[in-house]
Amino acid sequence: MARTREFDEEKVLEAAMQLFWEKGYEATSLSDLTTRMGIQRPSIYSTFGDKKELFETALRRYTMSRASEVRTKLQNNPSVKEAFRHFFNEVIDEEYTESLSRGCFCINTMVELAPHDEKFEILTREHQMYLSVIFQETIERGIQSGELDSSIDAKAIAQALIVSLIGLTVIMKSRPTRSFVDNSIEVMLTLLR
């Protein structure tokens, strides 16, 4: 008879995701994982596979959750320009209020693993493309409402804003001055003319 799990799989996966997000893949040991997750190595292996498979599961959980959050944040404001302004300001506000700048788990993975691991190159690229589609849909909503000029290329602007978002998230690790970041966001938002 198979034993039932004595732990909440969602809770332990969340704990693993938070740890990987804080420390990165390489710096996170199995001992770190067992301590944070509150389960033993055999339970990790039987539930999630090896460390790399656990990391992939945690990353997928993060990207799905993050994409849903981004979509909600951009849809909750009737003004597309204000939705993007609020979104970008929220990204930097979170970084300035955190005692430790974690950045974006997916972007951290893109920097740490994607250059030498094809699976993570693909996973992080897929997330970028999915967010780009969300941005594009938001921009198209602005075009349809008449808030944005109908001649703009929604797809190209969405992609440029994704590149800007990635750059912004990476640079926030060095805690630039607020005016430096605010000025950069203002220039980014000029794309939404």
PDB file of N, CA and C in Angstrom, residues 47-107:
ATOM      1  N   THR A  47       8.869  13.253  -4.843  1.00  0.00           N
ATOM      2  CA  THR A  47       7.806  14.189  -5.235  1.00  0.00           C
ATOM      3  C   THR A  47       8.197  15.051  -6.423  1.00  0.00           C
ATOM      4  N   PHE A  48       9.430  15.543  -6.425  1.00  0.00           N
ATOM      5  CA  PHE A  48       9.834  16.536  -7.428  1.00  0.00           C
ATOM      6  C   PHE A  48      10.963  16.077  -8.347  1.00  0.00           C
ATOM      7  N   GLY A  49      11.641  15.010  -7.995  1.00  0.00           N
ATOM      8  CA  GLY A  49      12.812  14.600  -8.761  1.00  0.00           C
ATOM      9  C   GLY A  49      14.066  15.192  -8.150  1.00  0.00           C
ATOM     10  N   ASP A  50      15.099  15.361  -8.969  1.00  0.00           N
ATOM     11  CA  ASP A  50      16.346  15.906  -8.444  1.00  0.00           C
ATOM     12  C   ASP A  50      16.260  17.434  -8.272  1.00  0.00           C
ATOM     13  N   LYS A  51      17.350  18.030  -7.848  1.00  0.00           N
ATOM     14  CA  LYS A  51      17.370  19.478  -7.569  1.00  0.00           C
ATOM     15  C   LYS A  51      16.997  20.288  -8.812  1.00  0.00           C
ATOM     16  N   LYS A  52      17.497  19.881  -9.955  1.00  0.00           N
ATOM     17  CA  LYS A  52      17.211  20.626 -11.186  1.00  0.00           C
ATOM     18  C   LYS A  52      15.732  20.537 -11.552  1.00  0.00           C
ATOM     19  N   GLU A  53      15.129  19.371 -11.380  1.00  0.00           N
ATOM     20  CA  GLU A  53      13.703  19.216 -11.673  1.00  0.00           C
ATOM     21  C   GLU A  53      12.859  20.024 -10.688  1.00  0.00           C
ATOM     22  N   LEU A  54      13.279  20.051  -9.427  1.00  0.00           N
ATOM     23  CA  LEU A  54      12.581  20.860  -8.425  1.00  0.00           C
ATOM     24  C   LEU A  54      12.678  22.339  -8.802  1.00  0.00           C
ATOM     25  N   PHE A  55      13.863  22.759  -9.223  1.00  0.00           N
ATOM     26  CA  PHE A  55      14.053  24.151  -9.633  1.00  0.00           C
ATOM     27  C   PHE A  55      13.138  24.482 -10.813  1.00  0.00           C
ATOM     28  N   GLU A  56      13.083  23.587 -11.795  1.00  0.00           N
ATOM     29  CA  GLU A  56      12.228  23.825 -12.969  1.00  0.00           C
ATOM     30  C   GLU A  56      10.755  23.938 -12.557  1.00  0.00           C
ATOM     31  N   THR A  57      10.309  23.073 -11.659  1.00  0.00           N
ATOM     32  CA  THR A  57       8.926  23.120 -11.186  1.00  0.00           C
ATOM     33  C   THR A  57       8.650  24.435 -10.466  1.00  0.00           C
ATOM     34  N   ALA A  58       9.612  24.860  -9.638  1.00  0.00           N
ATOM     35  CA  ALA A  58       9.465  26.132  -8.915  1.00  0.00           C
ATOM     36  C   ALA A  58       9.432  27.305  -9.890  1.00  0.00           C
ATOM     37  N   LEU A  59      10.284  27.273 -10.908  1.00  0.00           N
ATOM     38  CA  LEU A  59      10.319  28.346 -11.900  1.00  0.00           C
ATOM     39  C   LEU A  59       9.008  28.406 -12.683  1.00  0.00           C
ATOM     40  N   ARG A  60       8.494  27.259 -13.076  1.00  0.00           N
ATOM     41  CA  ARG A  60       7.214  27.234 -13.795  1.00  0.00           C
ATOM     42  C   ARG A  60       6.088  27.786 -12.921  1.00  0.00           C
ATOM     43  N   ARG A  61       6.112  27.445 -11.650  1.00  0.00           N
ATOM     44  CA  ARG A  61       5.103  27.972 -10.722  1.00  0.00           C
ATOM     45  C   ARG A  61       5.194  29.498 -10.682  1.00  0.00           C
ATOM     46  N   TYR A  62       6.417  30.008 -10.583  1.00  0.00           N
ATOM     47  CA  TYR A  62       6.626  31.450 -10.516  1.00  0.00           C
ATOM     48  C   TYR A  62       6.153  32.129 -11.806  1.00  0.00           C
ATOM     49  N   THR A  63       6.543  31.606 -12.959  1.00  0.00           N
ATOM     50  CA  THR A  63       6.215  32.294 -14.216  1.00  0.00           C
ATOM     51  C   THR A  63       4.711  32.321 -14.459  1.00  0.00           C
ATOM     52  N   MET A  64       4.018  31.246 -14.111  1.00  0.00           N
ATOM     53  CA  MET A  64       2.564  31.238 -14.285  1.00  0.00           C
ATOM     54  C   MET A  64       1.905  32.255 -13.359  1.00  0.00           C
ATOM     55  N   SER A  65       2.360  32.279 -12.122  1.00  0.00           N
ATOM     56  CA  SER A  65       1.803  33.213 -11.141  1.00  0.00           C
ATOM     57  C   SER A  65       2.117  34.653 -11.528  1.00  0.00           C
ATOM     58  N   ARG A  66       3.348  34.904 -11.938  1.00  0.00           N
ATOM     59  CA  ARG A  66       3.769  36.260 -12.294  1.00  0.00           C
ATOM     60  C   ARG A  66       3.009  36.775 -13.513  1.00  0.00           C
ATOM     61  N   ALA A  67       2.850  35.939 -14.515  1.00  0.00           N
ATOM     62  CA  ALA A  67       2.113  36.357 -15.713  1.00  0.00           C
ATOM     63  C   ALA A  67       0.672  36.715 -15.360  1.00  0.00           C
ATOM     64  N   SER A  68       0.068  35.939 -14.503  1.00  0.00           N
ATOM     65  CA  SER A  68      -1.300  36.218 -14.073  1.00  0.00           C
ATOM     66  C   SER A  68      -1.375  37.555 -13.318  1.00  0.00           C
ATOM     67  N   GLU A  69      -0.402  37.797 -12.452  1.00  0.00           N
ATOM     68  CA  GLU A  69      -0.346  39.073 -11.708  1.00  0.00           C
ATOM     69  C   GLU A  69      -0.202  40.259 -12.655  1.00  0.00           C
ATOM     70  N   VAL A  70       0.712  40.130 -13.624  1.00  0.00           N
ATOM     71  CA  VAL A  70       0.963  41.219 -14.572  1.00  0.00           C
ATOM     72  C   VAL A  70      -0.307  41.518 -15.362  1.00  0.00           C
ATOM     73  N   ARG A  71      -0.961  40.475 -15.853  1.00  0.00           N
ATOM     74  CA  ARG A  71      -2.192  40.663 -16.624  1.00  0.00           C
ATOM     75  C   ARG A  71      -3.228  41.410 -15.779  1.00  0.00           C
ATOM     76  N   THR A  72      -3.418  40.982 -14.543  1.00  0.00           N
ATOM     77  CA  THR A  72      -4.396  41.621 -13.655  1.00  0.00           C
ATOM     78  C   THR A  72      -4.048  43.078 -13.406  1.00  0.00           C
ATOM     79  N   LYS A  73      -2.780  43.358 -13.123  1.00  0.00           N
ATOM     80  CA  LYS A  73      -2.359  44.737 -12.847  1.00  0.00           C
ATOM     81  C   LYS A  73      -2.602  45.646 -14.047  1.00  0.00           C
ATOM     82  N   LEU A  74      -2.327  45.148 -15.238  1.00  0.00           N
ATOM     83  CA  LEU A  74      -2.498  45.985 -16.431  1.00  0.00           C
ATOM     84  C   LEU A  74      -3.970  46.135 -16.824  1.00  0.00           C
ATOM     85  N   GLN A  75      -4.790  45.173 -16.480  1.00  0.00           N
ATOM     86  CA  GLN A  75      -6.215  45.260 -16.823  1.00  0.00           C
ATOM     87  C   GLN A  75      -7.011  46.095 -15.840  1.00  0.00           C
ATOM     88  N   ASN A  76      -6.494  46.281 -14.637  1.00  0.00           N
ATOM     89  CA  ASN A  76      -7.268  46.953 -13.588  1.00  0.00           C
ATOM     90  C   ASN A  76      -7.301  48.473 -13.694  1.00  0.00           C
ATOM     91  N   ASN A  77      -6.657  49.028 -14.682  1.00  0.00           N
ATOM     92  CA  ASN A  77      -6.655  50.480 -14.852  1.00  0.00           C
ATOM     93  C   ASN A  77      -7.248  50.803 -16.222  1.00  0.00           C
ATOM     94  N   PRO A  78      -8.276  51.640 -16.279  1.00  0.00           N
ATOM     95  CA  PRO A  78      -8.883  51.947 -17.582  1.00  0.00           C
ATOM     96  C   PRO A  78      -7.924  52.670 -18.531  1.00  0.00           C
ATOM     97  N   SER A  79      -6.960  53.413 -17.985  1.00  0.00           N
ATOM     98  CA  SER A  79      -5.977  54.103 -18.819  1.00  0.00           C
ATOM     99  C   SER A  79      -4.773  53.186 -19.028  1.00  0.00           C
ATOM    100  N   VAL A  80      -4.462  52.892 -20.280  1.00  0.00           N
ATOM    101  CA  VAL A  80      -3.319  52.037 -20.600  1.00  0.00           C
ATOM    102  C   VAL A  80      -2.019  52.710 -20.179  1.00  0.00           C
ATOM    103  N   LYS A  81      -1.895  53.995 -20.451  1.00  0.00           N
ATOM    104  CA  LYS A  81      -0.668  54.704 -20.065  1.00  0.00           C
ATOM    105  C   LYS A  81      -0.468  54.658 -18.556  1.00  0.00           C
ATOM    106  N   GLU A  82      -1.529  54.899 -17.820  1.00  0.00           N
ATOM    107  CA  GLU A  82      -1.436  54.871 -16.362  1.00  0.00           C
ATOM    108  C   GLU A  82      -1.208  53.448 -15.852  1.00  0.00           C
ATOM    109  N   ALA A  83      -1.771  52.463 -16.535  1.00  0.00           N
ATOM    110  CA  ALA A  83      -1.559  51.067 -16.134  1.00  0.00           C
ATOM    111  C   ALA A  83      -0.075  50.712 -16.223  1.00  0.00           C
ATOM    112  N   PHE A  84       0.565  51.090 -17.325  1.00  0.00           N
ATOM    113  CA  PHE A  84       1.998  50.813 -17.471  1.00  0.00           C
ATOM    114  C   PHE A  84       2.818  51.633 -16.476  1.00  0.00           C
ATOM    115  N   ARG A  85       2.469  52.892 -16.290  1.00  0.00           N
ATOM    116  CA  ARG A  85       3.195  53.738 -15.330  1.00  0.00           C
ATOM    117  C   ARG A  85       3.116  53.117 -13.936  1.00  0.00           C
ATOM    118  N   HIS A  86       1.916  52.736 -13.547  1.00  0.00           N
ATOM    119  CA  HIS A  86       1.715  52.135 -12.230  1.00  0.00           C
ATOM    120  C   HIS A  86       2.485  50.819 -12.116  1.00  0.00           C
ATOM    121  N   PHE A  87       2.442  50.015 -13.169  1.00  0.00           N
ATOM    122  CA  PHE A  87       3.140  48.727 -13.167  1.00  0.00           C
ATOM    123  C   PHE A  87       4.646  48.923 -12.967  1.00  0.00           C
ATOM    124  N   PHE A  88       5.265  49.779 -13.779  1.00  0.00           N
ATOM    125  CA  PHE A  88       6.707  49.992 -13.670  1.00  0.00           C
ATOM    126  C   PHE A  88       7.075  50.608 -12.315  1.00  0.00           C
ATOM    127  N   ASN A  89       6.265  51.534 -11.835  1.00  0.00           N
ATOM    128  CA  ASN A  89       6.544  52.119 -10.523  1.00  0.00           C
ATOM    129  C   ASN A  89       6.431  51.092  -9.408  1.00  0.00           C
ATOM    130  N   GLU A  90       5.491  50.179  -9.532  1.00  0.00           N
ATOM    131  CA  GLU A  90       5.355  49.110  -8.537  1.00  0.00           C
ATOM    132  C   GLU A  90       6.584  48.215  -8.519  1.00  0.00           C
ATOM    133  N   VAL A  91       7.120  47.925  -9.694  1.00  0.00           N
ATOM    134  CA  VAL A  91       8.321  47.090  -9.781  1.00  0.00           C
ATOM    135  C   VAL A  91       9.458  47.738  -8.999  1.00  0.00           C
ATOM    136  N   ILE A  92       9.662  49.026  -9.194  1.00  0.00           N
ATOM    137  CA  ILE A  92      10.783  49.658  -8.490  1.00  0.00           C
ATOM    138  C   ILE A  92      10.469  49.909  -7.016  1.00  0.00           C
ATOM    139  N   ASP A  93       9.215  50.218  -6.704  1.00  0.00           N
ATOM    140  CA  ASP A  93       8.850  50.412  -5.291  1.00  0.00           C
ATOM    141  C   ASP A  93       9.125  49.153  -4.485  1.00  0.00           C
ATOM    142  N   GLU A  94       8.791  47.988  -5.048  1.00  0.00           N
ATOM    143  CA  GLU A  94       9.039  46.716  -4.357  1.00  0.00           C
ATOM    144  C   GLU A  94      10.523  46.536  -4.095  1.00  0.00           C
ATOM    145  N   GLU A  95      11.350  46.879  -5.060  1.00  0.00           N
ATOM    146  CA  GLU A  95      12.783  46.706  -4.891  1.00  0.00           C
ATOM    147  C   GLU A  95      13.359  47.661  -3.842  1.00  0.00           C
ATOM    148  N   TYR A  96      12.869  48.891  -3.797  1.00  0.00           N
ATOM    149  CA  TYR A  96      13.387  49.846  -2.821  1.00  0.00           C
ATOM    150  C   TYR A  96      12.899  49.560  -1.406  1.00  0.00           C
ATOM    151  N   THR A  97      11.765  48.865  -1.275  1.00  0.00           N
ATOM    152  CA  THR A  97      11.259  48.573   0.062  1.00  0.00           C
ATOM    153  C   THR A  97      11.752  47.238   0.605  1.00  0.00           C
ATOM    154  N   GLU A  98      12.242  46.377  -0.261  1.00  0.00           N
ATOM    155  CA  GLU A  98      12.789  45.093   0.189  1.00  0.00           C
ATOM    156  C   GLU A  98      14.173  45.316   0.794  1.00  0.00           C
ATOM    157  N   SER A  99      14.469  44.592   1.875  1.00  0.00           N
ATOM    158  CA  SER A  99      15.802  44.714   2.469  1.00  0.00           C
ATOM    159  C   SER A  99      16.842  44.018   1.602  1.00  0.00           C
ATOM    160  N   LEU A 100      16.426  42.994   0.866  1.00  0.00           N
ATOM    161  CA  LEU A 100      17.310  42.285  -0.035  1.00  0.00           C
ATOM    162  C   LEU A 100      16.666  42.288  -1.411  1.00  0.00           C
ATOM    163  N   SER A 101      17.349  42.821  -2.393  1.00  0.00           N
ATOM    164  CA  SER A 101      16.795  42.900  -3.744  1.00  0.00           C
ATOM    165  C   SER A 101      16.866  41.525  -4.397  1.00  0.00           C
ATOM    166  N   ARG A 102      15.697  40.889  -4.521  1.00  0.00           N
ATOM    167  CA  ARG A 102      15.656  39.570  -5.149  1.00  0.00           C
ATOM    168  C   ARG A 102      15.454  39.673  -6.650  1.00  0.00           C
ATOM    169  N   GLY A 103      14.925  40.785  -7.111  1.00  0.00           N
ATOM    170  CA  GLY A 103      14.635  40.915  -8.531  1.00  0.00           C
ATOM    171  C   GLY A 103      13.529  39.976  -8.950  1.00  0.00           C
ATOM    172  N   CYS A 104      13.558  39.569 -10.185  1.00  0.00           N
ATOM    173  CA  CYS A 104      12.572  38.646 -10.751  1.00  0.00           C
ATOM    174  C   CYS A 104      13.216  37.261 -10.817  1.00  0.00           C
ATOM    175  N   PHE A 105      12.543  36.274 -10.288  1.00  0.00           N
ATOM    176  CA  PHE A 105      13.066  34.906 -10.270  1.00  0.00           C
ATOM    177  C   PHE A 105      13.397  34.440 -11.685  1.00  0.00           C
ATOM    178  N   CYS A 106      12.544  34.742 -12.640  1.00  0.00           N
ATOM    179  CA  CYS A 106      12.767  34.310 -14.015  1.00  0.00           C
ATOM    180  C   CYS A 106      13.978  35.022 -14.629  1.00  0.00           C
ATOM    181  N   ILE A 107      14.094  36.314 -14.392  1.00  0.00           N
ATOM    182  CA  ILE A 107      15.233  37.055 -14.943  1.00  0.00           C
ATOM    183  C   ILE A 107      16.527  36.604 -14.273  1.00  0.00           C
TER     184      ILE A 107
END
